[in-house]
Amino acid sequence: MGYELRVERESPLAYAELASVISAEAGYELRGSQEAGEVLAWHGDAVHPVATWSGRLSGQPGSDWHVAQLARLSDLVGASLIGEDGEAYGIRNGIVEQINGTSSYEFGKLEEIIAAGPAEWST
């Protein structure tokens, strides 16, 4: 099992609201049901899992592309993206970043990361 990032916001995210946001946003697809589902994103001719739904949204990123997609999805639903250790992920001025206390790490430009696709991180 990988490192989990979770989508959090003040008011609970309802499945119907998630479905509405996803249906209005190009490049995303929602599959499954109110109880269990997943959010998928297109890259080229293939679809890739981005997040799972089980009453809340979460994801286990394996690439910068996954982090960028989760950060973008969090923005779309008006939420924050939080890691297991309490660090926050987001998009500021078109840059995907991780913030942990006073430290920050920039993944890169959102549009470039999305265009590059979901190439897995090497270990």
PDB file of C-alpha atoms in Angstrom:
ATOM      1  CA  MET A   1       0.000   0.000   0.000  1.00  0.00           C
ATOM      2  CA  GLY A   2       1.324   3.433  -0.962  1.00  0.00           C
ATOM      3  CA  TYR A   3       1.199   6.816   0.649  1.00  0.00           C
ATOM      4  CA  GLU A   4      -2.343   8.197   0.820  1.00  0.00           C
ATOM      5  CA  LEU A   5      -3.446  11.741   0.078  1.00  0.00           C
ATOM      6  CA  ARG A   6      -6.966  12.684   1.139  1.00  0.00           C
ATOM      7  CA  VAL A   7      -9.298  15.395  -0.067  1.00  0.00           C
ATOM      8  CA  GLU A   8     -10.638  17.344   2.922  1.00  0.00           C
ATOM      9  CA  ARG A   9     -12.994  20.269   3.255  1.00  0.00           C
ATOM     10  CA  GLU A  10     -15.117  21.903   5.941  1.00  0.00           C
ATOM     11  CA  SER A  11     -18.457  20.594   4.688  1.00  0.00           C
ATOM     12  CA  PRO A  12     -18.724  16.942   3.641  1.00  0.00           C
ATOM     13  CA  LEU A  13     -18.508  16.225  -0.061  1.00  0.00           C
ATOM     14  CA  ALA A  14     -21.646  14.496  -1.289  1.00  0.00           C
ATOM     15  CA  TYR A  15     -21.456  11.973  -4.121  1.00  0.00           C
ATOM     16  CA  ALA A  16     -24.025  13.962  -6.115  1.00  0.00           C
ATOM     17  CA  GLU A  17     -21.862  17.083  -5.840  1.00  0.00           C
ATOM     18  CA  LEU A  18     -18.763  15.130  -6.899  1.00  0.00           C
ATOM     19  CA  ALA A  19     -20.666  13.668  -9.859  1.00  0.00           C
ATOM     20  CA  SER A  20     -21.853  17.135 -10.878  1.00  0.00           C
ATOM     21  CA  VAL A  21     -18.331  18.613 -10.735  1.00  0.00           C
ATOM     22  CA  ILE A  22     -16.809  15.671 -12.622  1.00  0.00           C
ATOM     23  CA  SER A  23     -19.458  15.717 -15.355  1.00  0.00           C
ATOM     24  CA  ALA A  24     -18.771  19.418 -15.973  1.00  0.00           C
ATOM     25  CA  GLU A  25     -14.991  19.007 -16.120  1.00  0.00           C
ATOM     26  CA  ALA A  26     -13.336  17.754 -19.300  1.00  0.00           C
ATOM     27  CA  GLY A  27     -10.806  14.986 -18.887  1.00  0.00           C
ATOM     28  CA  TYR A  28     -12.334  13.371 -15.786  1.00  0.00           C
ATOM     29  CA  GLU A  29     -14.704  10.461 -15.421  1.00  0.00           C
ATOM     30  CA  LEU A  30     -16.524   9.103 -12.360  1.00  0.00           C
ATOM     31  CA  ARG A  31     -17.250   5.378 -12.214  1.00  0.00           C
ATOM     32  CA  GLY A  32     -18.947   3.322  -9.559  1.00  0.00           C
ATOM     33  CA  SER A  33     -21.670   4.110  -7.086  1.00  0.00           C
ATOM     34  CA  GLN A  34     -22.438   6.298  -4.125  1.00  0.00           C
ATOM     35  CA  GLU A  35     -20.865   3.655  -1.883  1.00  0.00           C
ATOM     36  CA  ALA A  36     -17.692   2.916  -3.838  1.00  0.00           C
ATOM     37  CA  GLY A  37     -16.244   4.444  -6.961  1.00  0.00           C
ATOM     38  CA  GLU A  38     -13.266   6.044  -8.552  1.00  0.00           C
ATOM     39  CA  VAL A  39     -12.322   9.203 -10.372  1.00  0.00           C
ATOM     40  CA  LEU A  40     -10.380   8.621 -13.568  1.00  0.00           C
ATOM     41  CA  ALA A  41      -8.447  11.045 -15.753  1.00  0.00           C
ATOM     42  CA  TRP A  42      -7.583  10.759 -19.412  1.00  0.00           C
ATOM     43  CA  HIS A  43      -4.089  11.015 -20.814  1.00  0.00           C
ATOM     44  CA  GLY A  44      -3.776  10.345 -24.513  1.00  0.00           C
ATOM     45  CA  ASP A  45      -6.037   7.427 -25.388  1.00  0.00           C
ATOM     46  CA  ALA A  46      -5.913   5.839 -21.921  1.00  0.00           C
ATOM     47  CA  VAL A  47      -7.786   6.438 -18.709  1.00  0.00           C
ATOM     48  CA  HIS A  48      -5.951   6.308 -15.368  1.00  0.00           C
ATOM     49  CA  PRO A  49      -7.273   6.096 -11.788  1.00  0.00           C
ATOM     50  CA  VAL A  50      -6.758   9.297  -9.825  1.00  0.00           C
ATOM     51  CA  ALA A  51      -8.835   8.884  -6.669  1.00  0.00           C
ATOM     52  CA  THR A  52     -11.155   6.457  -4.949  1.00  0.00           C
ATOM     53  CA  TRP A  53     -14.523   7.301  -3.445  1.00  0.00           C
ATOM     54  CA  SER A  54     -15.884   5.573  -0.355  1.00  0.00           C
ATOM     55  CA  GLY A  55     -17.769   8.445   1.246  1.00  0.00           C
ATOM     56  CA  ARG A  56     -14.616  10.536   0.875  1.00  0.00           C
ATOM     57  CA  LEU A  57     -12.021  11.068  -1.831  1.00  0.00           C
ATOM     58  CA  SER A  58      -8.465   9.836  -1.491  1.00  0.00           C
ATOM     59  CA  GLY A  59      -5.647   8.718  -3.717  1.00  0.00           C
ATOM     60  CA  GLN A  60      -2.309   6.957  -3.677  1.00  0.00           C
ATOM     61  CA  PRO A  61      -0.152   8.849  -6.164  1.00  0.00           C
ATOM     62  CA  GLY A  62       2.608   7.082  -8.024  1.00  0.00           C
ATOM     63  CA  SER A  63       3.780  10.059 -10.073  1.00  0.00           C
ATOM     64  CA  ASP A  64       3.863  13.841 -10.197  1.00  0.00           C
ATOM     65  CA  TRP A  65       0.956  13.559 -12.667  1.00  0.00           C
ATOM     66  CA  HIS A  66      -1.160  11.817 -10.024  1.00  0.00           C
ATOM     67  CA  VAL A  67      -0.318  14.479  -7.427  1.00  0.00           C
ATOM     68  CA  ALA A  68      -1.197  17.220  -9.934  1.00  0.00           C
ATOM     69  CA  GLN A  69      -4.499  15.522 -10.824  1.00  0.00           C
ATOM     70  CA  LEU A  70      -5.404  15.123  -7.132  1.00  0.00           C
ATOM     71  CA  ALA A  71      -4.511  18.768  -6.434  1.00  0.00           C
ATOM     72  CA  ARG A  72      -6.604  19.890  -9.418  1.00  0.00           C
ATOM     73  CA  LEU A  73      -9.517  17.691  -8.342  1.00  0.00           C
ATOM     74  CA  SER A  74      -9.301  19.092  -4.796  1.00  0.00           C
ATOM     75  CA  ASP A  75      -9.484  22.627  -6.185  1.00  0.00           C
ATOM     76  CA  LEU A  76     -12.521  21.709  -8.295  1.00  0.00           C
ATOM     77  CA  VAL A  77     -14.474  20.532  -5.250  1.00  0.00           C
ATOM     78  CA  GLY A  78     -13.283  23.397  -3.022  1.00  0.00           C
ATOM     79  CA  ALA A  79     -11.155  21.203  -0.784  1.00  0.00           C
ATOM     80  CA  SER A  80      -7.613  20.788   0.499  1.00  0.00           C
ATOM     81  CA  LEU A  81      -5.326  17.894  -0.358  1.00  0.00           C
ATOM     82  CA  ILE A  82      -3.626  16.557   2.763  1.00  0.00           C
ATOM     83  CA  GLY A  83      -0.958  13.873   3.166  1.00  0.00           C
ATOM     84  CA  GLU A  84      -0.645  11.264   5.897  1.00  0.00           C
ATOM     85  CA  ASP A  85       1.928  13.392   7.710  1.00  0.00           C
ATOM     86  CA  GLY A  86      -0.216  16.546   7.628  1.00  0.00           C
ATOM     87  CA  GLU A  87       1.501  18.229   4.693  1.00  0.00           C
ATOM     88  CA  ALA A  88      -0.690  20.080   2.194  1.00  0.00           C
ATOM     89  CA  TYR A  89      -0.604  19.859  -1.591  1.00  0.00           C
ATOM     90  CA  GLY A  90      -2.013  22.440  -3.939  1.00  0.00           C
ATOM     91  CA  ILE A  91      -1.686  24.625  -6.984  1.00  0.00           C
ATOM     92  CA  ARG A  92      -0.444  28.180  -6.611  1.00  0.00           C
ATOM     93  CA  ASN A  93       0.132  30.420  -9.620  1.00  0.00           C
ATOM     94  CA  GLY A  94       0.028  27.374 -11.902  1.00  0.00           C
ATOM     95  CA  ILE A  95       2.665  25.504  -9.872  1.00  0.00           C
ATOM     96  CA  VAL A  96       1.926  22.216  -8.079  1.00  0.00           C
ATOM     97  CA  GLU A  97       3.488  22.291  -4.639  1.00  0.00           C
ATOM     98  CA  GLN A  98       3.742  20.542  -1.304  1.00  0.00           C
ATOM     99  CA  ILE A  99       3.775  22.653   1.863  1.00  0.00           C
ATOM    100  CA  ASN A 100       4.900  21.302   5.207  1.00  0.00           C
ATOM    101  CA  GLY A 101       5.164  23.958   7.890  1.00  0.00           C
ATOM    102  CA  THR A 102       7.504  26.640   6.577  1.00  0.00           C
ATOM    103  CA  SER A 103       9.035  24.349   3.931  1.00  0.00           C
ATOM    104  CA  SER A 104       7.724  23.937   0.425  1.00  0.00           C
ATOM    105  CA  TYR A 105       8.567  21.759  -2.542  1.00  0.00           C
ATOM    106  CA  GLU A 106       7.553  22.612  -6.104  1.00  0.00           C
ATOM    107  CA  PHE A 107       6.677  19.673  -8.353  1.00  0.00           C
ATOM    108  CA  GLY A 108       6.546  21.959 -11.394  1.00  0.00           C
ATOM    109  CA  LYS A 109       4.086  23.692 -13.686  1.00  0.00           C
ATOM    110  CA  LEU A 110       0.638  22.102 -13.683  1.00  0.00           C
ATOM    111  CA  GLU A 111       0.224  22.199 -17.464  1.00  0.00           C
ATOM    112  CA  GLU A 112       3.641  20.587 -18.047  1.00  0.00           C
ATOM    113  CA  ILE A 113       3.057  17.847 -15.469  1.00  0.00           C
ATOM    114  CA  ILE A 114      -0.384  17.037 -16.907  1.00  0.00           C
ATOM    115  CA  ALA A 115       1.023  16.979 -20.457  1.00  0.00           C
ATOM    116  CA  ALA A 116       3.879  14.641 -19.436  1.00  0.00           C
ATOM    117  CA  GLY A 117       1.453  11.990 -18.212  1.00  0.00           C
ATOM    118  CA  PRO A 118       1.461   9.416 -15.452  1.00  0.00           C
ATOM    119  CA  ALA A 119       5.039   8.092 -15.656  1.00  0.00           C
ATOM    120  CA  GLU A 120       5.620   6.225 -12.382  1.00  0.00           C
ATOM    121  CA  TRP A 121       8.177   7.439  -9.880  1.00  0.00           C
ATOM    122  CA  SER A 122      11.295   5.313  -9.705  1.00  0.00           C
ATOM    123  CA  THR A 123      12.263   3.957  -6.292  1.00  0.00           C
TER     124      THR A 123
END
